[in-house]
């Protein structure tokens, strides 16, 4: 009797290399299909997202379920083209109801969406249960359409997915400018004579096609995430639509690669849910770290603005102390500053140290005084503050008691051009509503010692 040979467990590294060597051709097919689906669904889903119809993809995916079941009942085959036509027909009926109900009844669009989604999904589940009880061939695996099963995809499935995905991408490229105009300004598109209804029908057709071909891979329940999450993440990186679409496609393809690889290395892990998890992680990373609109950048900007306001408030307080002082005093201590502006001592000390380091003030045994550059900045802030008070008093009809707090906030963000516009609007006013003089431009540029 021959001795048993124990098989050594395959390492993660070996699995990783085997994946990229494509030793199993089915892996290559699933990878290609996932990438094509991720790219095409991300691009077409962007237009639904930008038109504030994000849940339309979810509703259409659920509406496709009874179509798949009816197609199987009628033809008793799981041919990809038959399944595709059944799902597309069912989704289009759902789309028609979602569009028709709000226009012809008192039902709101969100309610129409919810009613259609629930009805079609329930109908699909009933048909699925009925089929499970029938004694027919090829019925096994039909329930996998709920959550997707990439491993069950055949070459015919991938081929159909490829044709549809490429058709979607080419169509979007050809009609990009018209779809963009409808997404951002539908009313203007109508006024210039564009056949908006025709392009909206085209957009609906592309969304339905994208949803239907993705059911086998991602499933009815999760398809909406593949349509919407990439564009939601891309919006944090750019405001240009063409850039957003490219980024969406890249994120969709990246999630497809990650999910397919994980599914290969851990066969119990389905590709579709991992694709959605990957997209969600990419979304969170974009939300936190995107260089233009990420939360981290906004937090740092807000922190810098608060520091800038605190420093400029102290400079303006020193200016007002100099302005009000009758004995030519230039140095002021903590008590003098806190008598005019309420600020905790700890924060005041920290702010004064920062201003000294920036050489906007200088300290002595008598207290703190403005340097020439500090006086220039304080004079400019005071000028903008008092110009804005005058503007609110004259044009917004606010009382002198009401304008101060408004000016306290706006003085820190007014630009040079806005300051000139205010000066022109106010016809060279020389005092604010409280009777305080407005520092002239000549005083500002010349400075005071």
Coordinates of C-alpha atoms in Angstrom, one line a residue:
X1 CA 0.0 0.0 0.0
X2 CA 1.4 3.3 -1.0
X3 CA 1.9 6.0 1.5
X4 CA -0.3 9.1 1.3
X5 CA 1.4 12.4 0.2
X6 CA 0.2 15.4 2.1
X7 CA -0.5 18.4 -0.2
X8 CA 1.2 21.6 0.9
X9 CA -1.2 24.6 1.2
X10 CA -0.7 27.2 -1.5
X11 CA 0.7 30.5 -0.3
X12 CA -1.0 33.8 -0.9
X13 CA 2.0 34.9 -3.1
X14 CA 1.6 31.7 -5.3
X15 CA -2.1 32.4 -5.7
X16 CA -1.4 36.0 -6.6
X17 CA 1.2 34.9 -9.3
X18 CA -1.2 32.2 -10.6
X19 CA -3.9 34.8 -11.0
X20 CA -1.8 37.1 -13.1
X21 CA -0.4 34.2 -15.2
X22 CA -4.0 33.4 -16.2
X23 CA -3.4 29.7 -15.9
X24 CA -7.2 29.3 -15.7
X25 CA -8.7 31.0 -18.8
X26 CA -12.0 31.4 -16.9
X27 CA -10.2 33.9 -14.6
X28 CA -9.2 35.9 -17.6
X29 CA -12.7 36.0 -19.0
X30 CA -14.2 37.0 -15.6
X31 CA -11.5 39.7 -15.2
X32 CA -12.2 41.2 -18.6
X33 CA -15.9 41.1 -18.1
X34 CA -15.6 42.7 -14.7
X35 CA -13.4 45.5 -16.0
X36 CA -15.7 46.2 -19.0
X37 CA -18.8 46.2 -16.7
X38 CA -17.0 48.5 -14.1
X39 CA -16.0 51.0 -16.8
X40 CA -19.3 51.1 -18.7
X41 CA -21.6 51.2 -15.7
X42 CA -19.5 53.9 -14.0
X43 CA -19.7 56.1 -17.1
X44 CA -23.4 55.8 -17.9
X45 CA -24.3 55.9 -14.2
X46 CA -22.6 59.3 -13.9
X47 CA -25.4 60.9 -16.0
X48 CA -28.1 59.4 -13.8
X49 CA -26.2 60.7 -10.8
X50 CA -25.8 64.2 -12.2
X51 CA -29.5 64.4 -13.1
X52 CA -30.3 63.6 -9.5
X53 CA -31.9 60.3 -10.5
X54 CA -29.4 58.1 -8.6
X55 CA -31.9 55.4 -7.6
X56 CA -33.1 54.8 -11.1
X57 CA -30.4 52.2 -11.6
X58 CA -31.5 50.4 -8.5
X59 CA -35.1 50.4 -9.6
X60 CA -34.3 49.1 -13.1
X61 CA -32.1 46.3 -11.7
X62 CA -35.0 45.1 -9.5
X63 CA -37.4 45.5 -12.4
X64 CA -35.3 43.2 -14.6
X65 CA -35.9 40.2 -12.3
X66 CA -39.4 39.3 -13.5
X67 CA -38.2 39.7 -17.1
X68 CA -35.4 37.1 -16.6
X69 CA -37.9 34.7 -14.9
X70 CA -40.5 35.1 -17.7
X71 CA -37.9 34.6 -20.4
X72 CA -36.9 31.3 -18.7
X73 CA -40.5 30.2 -18.3
X74 CA -41.3 30.9 -21.9
X75 CA -38.2 29.4 -23.6
X76 CA -36.8 27.2 -20.8
X77 CA -33.3 28.1 -21.6
X78 CA -30.6 30.2 -20.0
X79 CA -29.2 31.5 -23.2
X80 CA -27.5 34.9 -22.4
X81 CA -29.3 36.7 -25.3
X82 CA -32.7 35.4 -24.3
X83 CA -32.1 36.4 -20.6
X84 CA -30.8 39.8 -21.8
X85 CA -33.9 40.5 -23.9
X86 CA -36.3 39.4 -21.1
X87 CA -34.5 41.6 -18.5
X88 CA -34.3 44.6 -20.9
X89 CA -38.0 44.4 -21.7
X90 CA -39.0 44.2 -18.1
X91 CA -36.7 47.0 -17.1
X92 CA -38.1 49.2 -19.8
X93 CA -41.6 48.6 -18.6
X94 CA -40.4 49.6 -15.1
X95 CA -38.7 52.7 -16.5
X96 CA -42.0 53.7 -18.3
X97 CA -43.9 53.4 -15.1
X98 CA -41.4 55.4 -13.1
X99 CA -41.7 58.2 -15.7
X100 CA -45.5 57.9 -16.3
X101 CA -46.8 57.9 -12.8
X102 CA -45.6 61.3 -11.6
X103 CA -46.7 62.9 -14.9
X104 CA -50.2 61.6 -14.9
X105 CA -51.0 61.1 -11.2
X106 CA -50.4 62.9 -8.0
X107 CA -47.7 60.4 -7.0
X108 CA -44.3 62.0 -6.4
X109 CA -41.2 60.7 -8.4
X110 CA -39.6 59.1 -5.3
X111 CA -42.9 57.3 -4.5
X112 CA -43.2 56.1 -8.1
X113 CA -39.6 54.8 -7.9
X114 CA -40.3 52.9 -4.6
X115 CA -43.6 51.4 -5.9
X116 CA -42.1 50.2 -9.1
X117 CA -39.0 48.7 -7.4
X118 CA -41.0 46.9 -4.8
X119 CA -43.7 45.6 -7.2
X120 CA -41.3 44.2 -9.8
X121 CA -38.9 42.7 -7.2
X122 CA -41.8 41.0 -5.5
X123 CA -43.1 39.7 -8.8
X124 CA -39.6 38.4 -9.7
X125 CA -39.3 36.6 -6.4
X126 CA -42.7 35.0 -6.9
X127 CA -41.8 33.7 -10.3
X128 CA -38.4 32.5 -9.0
X129 CA -40.2 30.5 -6.3
X130 CA -42.6 29.1 -8.9
X131 CA -39.8 28.0 -11.2
X132 CA -37.9 26.3 -8.3
X133 CA -41.0 24.1 -7.9
X134 CA -41.1 23.1 -11.5
X135 CA -39.5 20.0 -12.9
X136 CA -37.5 21.6 -15.7
X137 CA -33.9 21.6 -16.7
X138 CA -31.4 24.5 -16.3
X139 CA -33.3 26.0 -13.4
X140 CA -30.4 25.7 -11.0
X141 CA -28.5 28.9 -10.5
X142 CA -31.3 31.2 -11.4
X143 CA -31.4 32.5 -7.8
X144 CA -27.7 33.6 -8.2
X145 CA -29.0 36.6 -10.2
X146 CA -30.0 38.2 -6.9
X147 CA -26.4 38.7 -5.7
X148 CA -24.4 37.7 -8.8
X149 CA -22.0 34.9 -9.4
X150 CA -19.0 35.7 -11.6
X151 CA -17.7 32.1 -11.5
X152 CA -20.9 30.9 -13.3
X153 CA -20.3 33.2 -16.2
X154 CA -19.8 31.5 -19.6
X155 CA -17.8 32.8 -22.6
X156 CA -21.2 33.7 -24.2
X157 CA -22.1 35.8 -21.1
X158 CA -18.7 37.6 -21.3
X159 CA -19.0 38.1 -25.0
X160 CA -22.4 39.7 -24.7
X161 CA -21.2 41.9 -21.8
X162 CA -18.3 43.0 -23.9
X163 CA -20.5 44.0 -26.8
X164 CA -22.9 45.9 -24.6
X165 CA -20.1 47.7 -22.6
X166 CA -18.2 48.8 -25.7
X167 CA -21.5 50.0 -27.3
X168 CA -22.2 52.1 -24.2
X169 CA -18.8 53.6 -24.1
X170 CA -18.8 54.5 -27.8
X171 CA -22.3 55.9 -27.7
X172 CA -21.4 58.1 -24.7
X173 CA -18.3 59.4 -26.5
X174 CA -20.3 60.2 -29.7
X175 CA -23.1 62.0 -27.9
X176 CA -21.0 63.4 -25.0
X177 CA -21.8 67.1 -25.5
X178 CA -25.5 66.6 -25.9
X179 CA -25.8 64.3 -22.9
X180 CA -23.7 66.8 -20.8
X181 CA -26.0 69.7 -21.8
X182 CA -29.1 67.7 -20.8
X183 CA -27.6 66.6 -17.5
X184 CA -26.7 70.2 -16.5
X185 CA -29.3 72.4 -18.2
X186 CA -32.2 70.6 -19.7
X187 CA -34.3 73.8 -20.1
X188 CA -31.6 75.4 -22.2
X189 CA -31.3 72.3 -24.3
X190 CA -35.0 72.5 -25.1
X191 CA -34.9 76.2 -25.9
X192 CA -32.1 75.7 -28.5
X193 CA -34.3 73.0 -30.3
X194 CA -32.5 69.9 -29.1
X195 CA -34.5 66.7 -29.3
X196 CA -34.2 66.2 -25.5
X197 CA -36.8 63.4 -25.3
X198 CA -34.9 61.4 -27.9
X199 CA -31.6 61.7 -26.0
X200 CA -33.3 60.9 -22.7
X201 CA -34.6 57.8 -24.3
X202 CA -31.1 56.9 -25.5
X203 CA -29.8 57.5 -22.0
X204 CA -32.5 55.3 -20.5
X205 CA -31.7 52.6 -23.1
X206 CA -28.0 52.7 -22.2
X207 CA -28.7 52.5 -18.4
X208 CA -31.1 49.6 -18.9
X209 CA -28.5 47.7 -21.0
X210 CA -25.7 48.4 -18.5
X211 CA -27.9 47.2 -15.6
X212 CA -29.1 44.1 -17.4
X213 CA -25.7 42.8 -18.5
X214 CA -24.3 43.4 -14.9
X215 CA -26.9 41.2 -13.2
X216 CA -25.0 37.9 -13.7
X217 CA -21.8 39.4 -12.3
X218 CA -23.0 41.8 -9.5
X219 CA -26.7 40.8 -9.0
X220 CA -30.0 42.7 -8.8
X221 CA -29.4 44.0 -5.2
X222 CA -26.0 45.5 -5.7
X223 CA -26.0 46.8 -9.3
X224 CA -26.9 50.4 -8.3
X225 CA -23.7 50.7 -6.3
X226 CA -21.6 49.9 -9.4
X227 CA -23.5 52.6 -11.3
X228 CA -23.3 55.4 -8.7
X229 CA -20.3 54.9 -6.3
X230 CA -17.5 55.6 -8.9
X231 CA -19.0 59.0 -10.0
X232 CA -19.7 59.9 -6.3
X233 CA -16.0 59.3 -5.6
X234 CA -14.8 61.0 -8.8
X235 CA -16.6 64.3 -7.8
X236 CA -14.1 64.8 -5.0
X237 CA -11.2 64.8 -7.4
X238 CA -12.5 67.1 -10.2
X239 CA -15.3 69.4 -11.3
X240 CA -14.8 68.8 -15.0
X241 CA -17.3 66.3 -16.4
X242 CA -14.9 64.7 -18.9
X243 CA -12.3 64.2 -16.1
X244 CA -15.0 62.8 -13.8
X245 CA -16.1 60.3 -16.4
X246 CA -12.5 59.1 -16.9
X247 CA -11.9 58.9 -13.2
X248 CA -15.1 57.0 -12.7
X249 CA -14.1 54.5 -15.4
X250 CA -10.7 54.0 -13.8
X251 CA -12.3 53.5 -10.3
X252 CA -14.8 51.0 -11.8
X253 CA -12.0 49.1 -13.5
X254 CA -9.8 49.1 -10.4
X255 CA -12.6 47.7 -8.2
X256 CA -13.1 45.0 -10.8
X257 CA -9.5 44.0 -10.7
X258 CA -9.4 44.0 -6.9
X259 CA -12.6 42.0 -6.5
X260 CA -11.7 39.4 -9.2
X261 CA -8.3 38.8 -7.6
X262 CA -9.8 38.4 -4.1
X263 CA -12.5 36.1 -5.4
X264 CA -9.8 34.0 -7.1
X265 CA -7.6 33.8 -4.0
X266 CA -10.6 33.1 -1.7
X267 CA -13.1 31.2 -3.7
X268 CA -15.8 31.6 -1.0
X269 CA -15.7 35.3 -1.6
X270 CA -18.1 36.3 -4.4
X271 CA -16.9 38.9 -7.0
X272 CA -19.9 41.1 -7.1
X273 CA -20.1 42.0 -3.4
X274 CA -16.3 42.5 -3.3
X275 CA -16.6 44.8 -6.2
X276 CA -19.1 47.0 -4.3
X277 CA -16.9 46.8 -1.1
X278 CA -13.8 47.9 -3.2
X279 CA -15.8 50.8 -4.6
X280 CA -17.0 51.8 -1.2
X281 CA -13.4 51.8 0.1
X282 CA -12.3 53.9 -2.9
X283 CA -15.1 56.3 -2.2
X284 CA -14.1 56.7 1.5
X285 CA -10.5 57.3 0.5
X286 CA -11.6 60.0 -2.0
X287 CA -13.9 61.5 0.6
X288 CA -11.0 61.8 3.0
X289 CA -7.9 62.5 0.9
X290 CA -9.0 64.0 -2.5
X291 CA -6.8 67.1 -3.1
X292 CA -9.6 69.4 -4.1
X293 CA -12.7 68.6 -2.1
X294 CA -11.5 66.0 0.4
X295 CA -12.5 66.3 4.1
X296 CA -8.8 66.5 5.2
X297 CA -8.1 69.4 2.9
X298 CA -11.3 71.2 4.0
X299 CA -10.4 70.7 7.6
X300 CA -6.9 72.1 7.1
X301 CA -8.3 75.1 5.1
X302 CA -10.8 75.8 7.9
X303 CA -8.1 75.6 10.5
X304 CA -5.9 78.0 8.6
X305 CA -8.8 80.4 8.1
X306 CA -9.6 80.4 11.8
X307 CA -6.0 81.2 12.6
X308 CA -5.9 84.0 10.0
X309 CA -9.1 85.5 11.5
X310 CA -7.7 85.3 15.0
X311 CA -4.5 87.0 14.0
X312 CA -6.2 89.7 11.9
X313 CA -8.6 90.5 14.7
X314 CA -5.7 91.2 17.1
X315 CA -4.0 93.4 14.5
X316 CA -7.2 95.4 14.0
X317 CA -7.7 95.7 17.8
X318 CA -4.2 97.2 18.1
X319 CA -5.0 99.6 15.2
X320 CA -8.2 100.7 17.0
X321 CA -6.2 101.2 20.3
X322 CA -3.7 103.4 18.5
X323 CA -6.5 105.3 16.8
X324 CA -8.4 105.9 20.1
X325 CA -5.4 106.8 22.2
X326 CA -4.9 110.5 22.8
X327 CA -1.4 110.5 24.3
X328 CA 0.5 109.0 21.3
X329 CA 0.8 105.6 23.0
X330 CA 1.9 102.8 20.6
X331 CA 2.4 99.9 23.0
X332 CA -0.4 98.0 24.6
X333 CA -0.6 95.0 27.0
X334 CA -2.9 92.0 27.3
X335 CA -5.4 94.0 29.4
X336 CA -5.7 96.8 26.9
X337 CA -6.4 94.3 24.1
X338 CA -8.9 92.2 26.1
X339 CA -10.7 95.4 27.2
X340 CA -11.5 96.0 23.5
X341 CA -11.9 92.4 22.2
X342 CA -13.1 89.4 24.2
X343 CA -10.5 86.7 23.7
X344 CA -9.2 84.0 26.2
X345 CA -5.8 84.8 27.6
X346 CA -4.2 81.5 26.4
X347 CA -5.4 82.1 22.8
X348 CA -4.3 85.7 23.0
X349 CA -0.8 84.8 24.1
X350 CA -0.5 82.1 21.4
X351 CA -1.7 84.6 18.7
X352 CA 0.6 87.3 19.8
X353 CA 3.6 84.9 19.6
X354 CA 2.6 84.0 16.1
X355 CA 2.3 87.7 15.1
X356 CA 5.7 88.4 16.6
X357 CA 7.2 85.5 14.6
X358 CA 5.6 86.9 11.4
X359 CA 7.1 90.3 12.3
X360 CA 3.6 91.9 12.2
X361 CA 4.0 93.1 15.8
X362 CA 7.0 93.5 18.1
X363 CA 7.1 93.2 21.9
X364 CA 8.7 95.4 24.5
X365 CA 8.6 95.8 28.2
X366 CA 5.6 98.1 27.8
X367 CA 3.6 95.6 25.7
X368 CA 3.1 95.0 22.0
X369 CA 3.1 97.4 19.0
X370 CA 2.4 97.2 15.3
X371 CA 5.3 97.0 12.9
X372 CA 5.2 98.8 9.6
X373 CA 3.9 95.7 7.8
X374 CA 1.5 94.9 10.6
X375 CA 0.2 98.5 10.5
X376 CA -0.3 98.2 6.7
X377 CA -2.3 95.0 7.1
X378 CA -4.4 96.4 10.0
X379 CA -5.1 99.6 8.1
X380 CA -6.3 97.6 5.0
X381 CA -8.6 95.4 7.2
X382 CA -10.0 98.5 8.9
X383 CA -10.6 100.2 5.6
X384 CA -12.5 97.1 4.2
X385 CA -14.4 96.7 7.5
X386 CA -15.7 100.3 7.4
X387 CA -16.4 100.3 3.7
X388 CA -18.5 97.2 4.1
X389 CA -20.4 98.8 7.0
X390 CA -21.1 101.8 4.8
X391 CA -22.3 99.5 2.0
X392 CA -24.7 97.6 4.3
X393 CA -26.0 100.8 5.8
X394 CA -26.7 102.4 2.5
X395 CA -27.7 99.5 0.2
X396 CA -29.1 96.9 2.7
X397 CA -30.7 99.6 4.9
X398 CA -29.2 98.0 8.1
X399 CA -28.8 100.2 11.1
X400 CA -25.2 101.1 12.4
X401 CA -25.8 98.7 15.3
X402 CA -26.5 95.9 12.8
X403 CA -23.6 96.3 10.4
X404 CA -20.6 95.7 12.7
X405 CA -20.9 92.0 13.2
X406 CA -21.5 91.5 9.4
X407 CA -18.4 93.5 8.6
X408 CA -16.4 91.6 11.2
X409 CA -16.8 88.4 9.2
X410 CA -16.5 89.8 5.6
X411 CA -13.4 91.9 6.2
X412 CA -11.2 88.8 6.2
X413 CA -12.2 87.5 2.8
X414 CA -12.7 90.7 0.7
X415 CA -10.4 91.0 -2.3
X416 CA -8.6 94.0 -3.8
X417 CA -11.1 94.2 -6.7
X418 CA -14.1 93.9 -4.4
X419 CA -12.6 96.7 -2.2
X420 CA -12.4 98.9 -5.3
X421 CA -16.0 98.1 -6.3
X422 CA -17.1 99.1 -2.8
X423 CA -15.2 102.3 -3.0
X424 CA -16.8 103.1 -6.4
X425 CA -20.3 102.2 -5.1
X426 CA -20.0 104.4 -2.1
X427 CA -18.7 107.4 -4.1
X428 CA -15.5 107.9 -2.1
X429 CA -17.1 107.9 1.4
X430 CA -14.6 109.0 4.1
X431 CA -16.4 107.8 7.3
X432 CA -18.3 104.7 8.4
X433 CA -21.9 104.8 9.9
X434 CA -20.4 105.2 13.4
X435 CA -18.5 108.4 12.3
X436 CA -15.1 106.7 12.3
X437 CA -12.7 107.8 9.5
X438 CA -12.1 105.3 6.6
X439 CA -8.4 105.0 6.1
X440 CA -7.5 106.2 2.6
X441 CA -5.7 104.2 -0.1
X442 CA -2.8 106.6 0.2
X443 CA -2.5 106.0 3.9
X444 CA -2.6 102.3 3.3
X445 CA 0.2 102.2 0.7
X446 CA 2.3 104.8 2.5
X447 CA 2.0 103.2 6.0
X448 CA 2.6 104.8 9.3
X449 CA 5.5 104.3 11.6

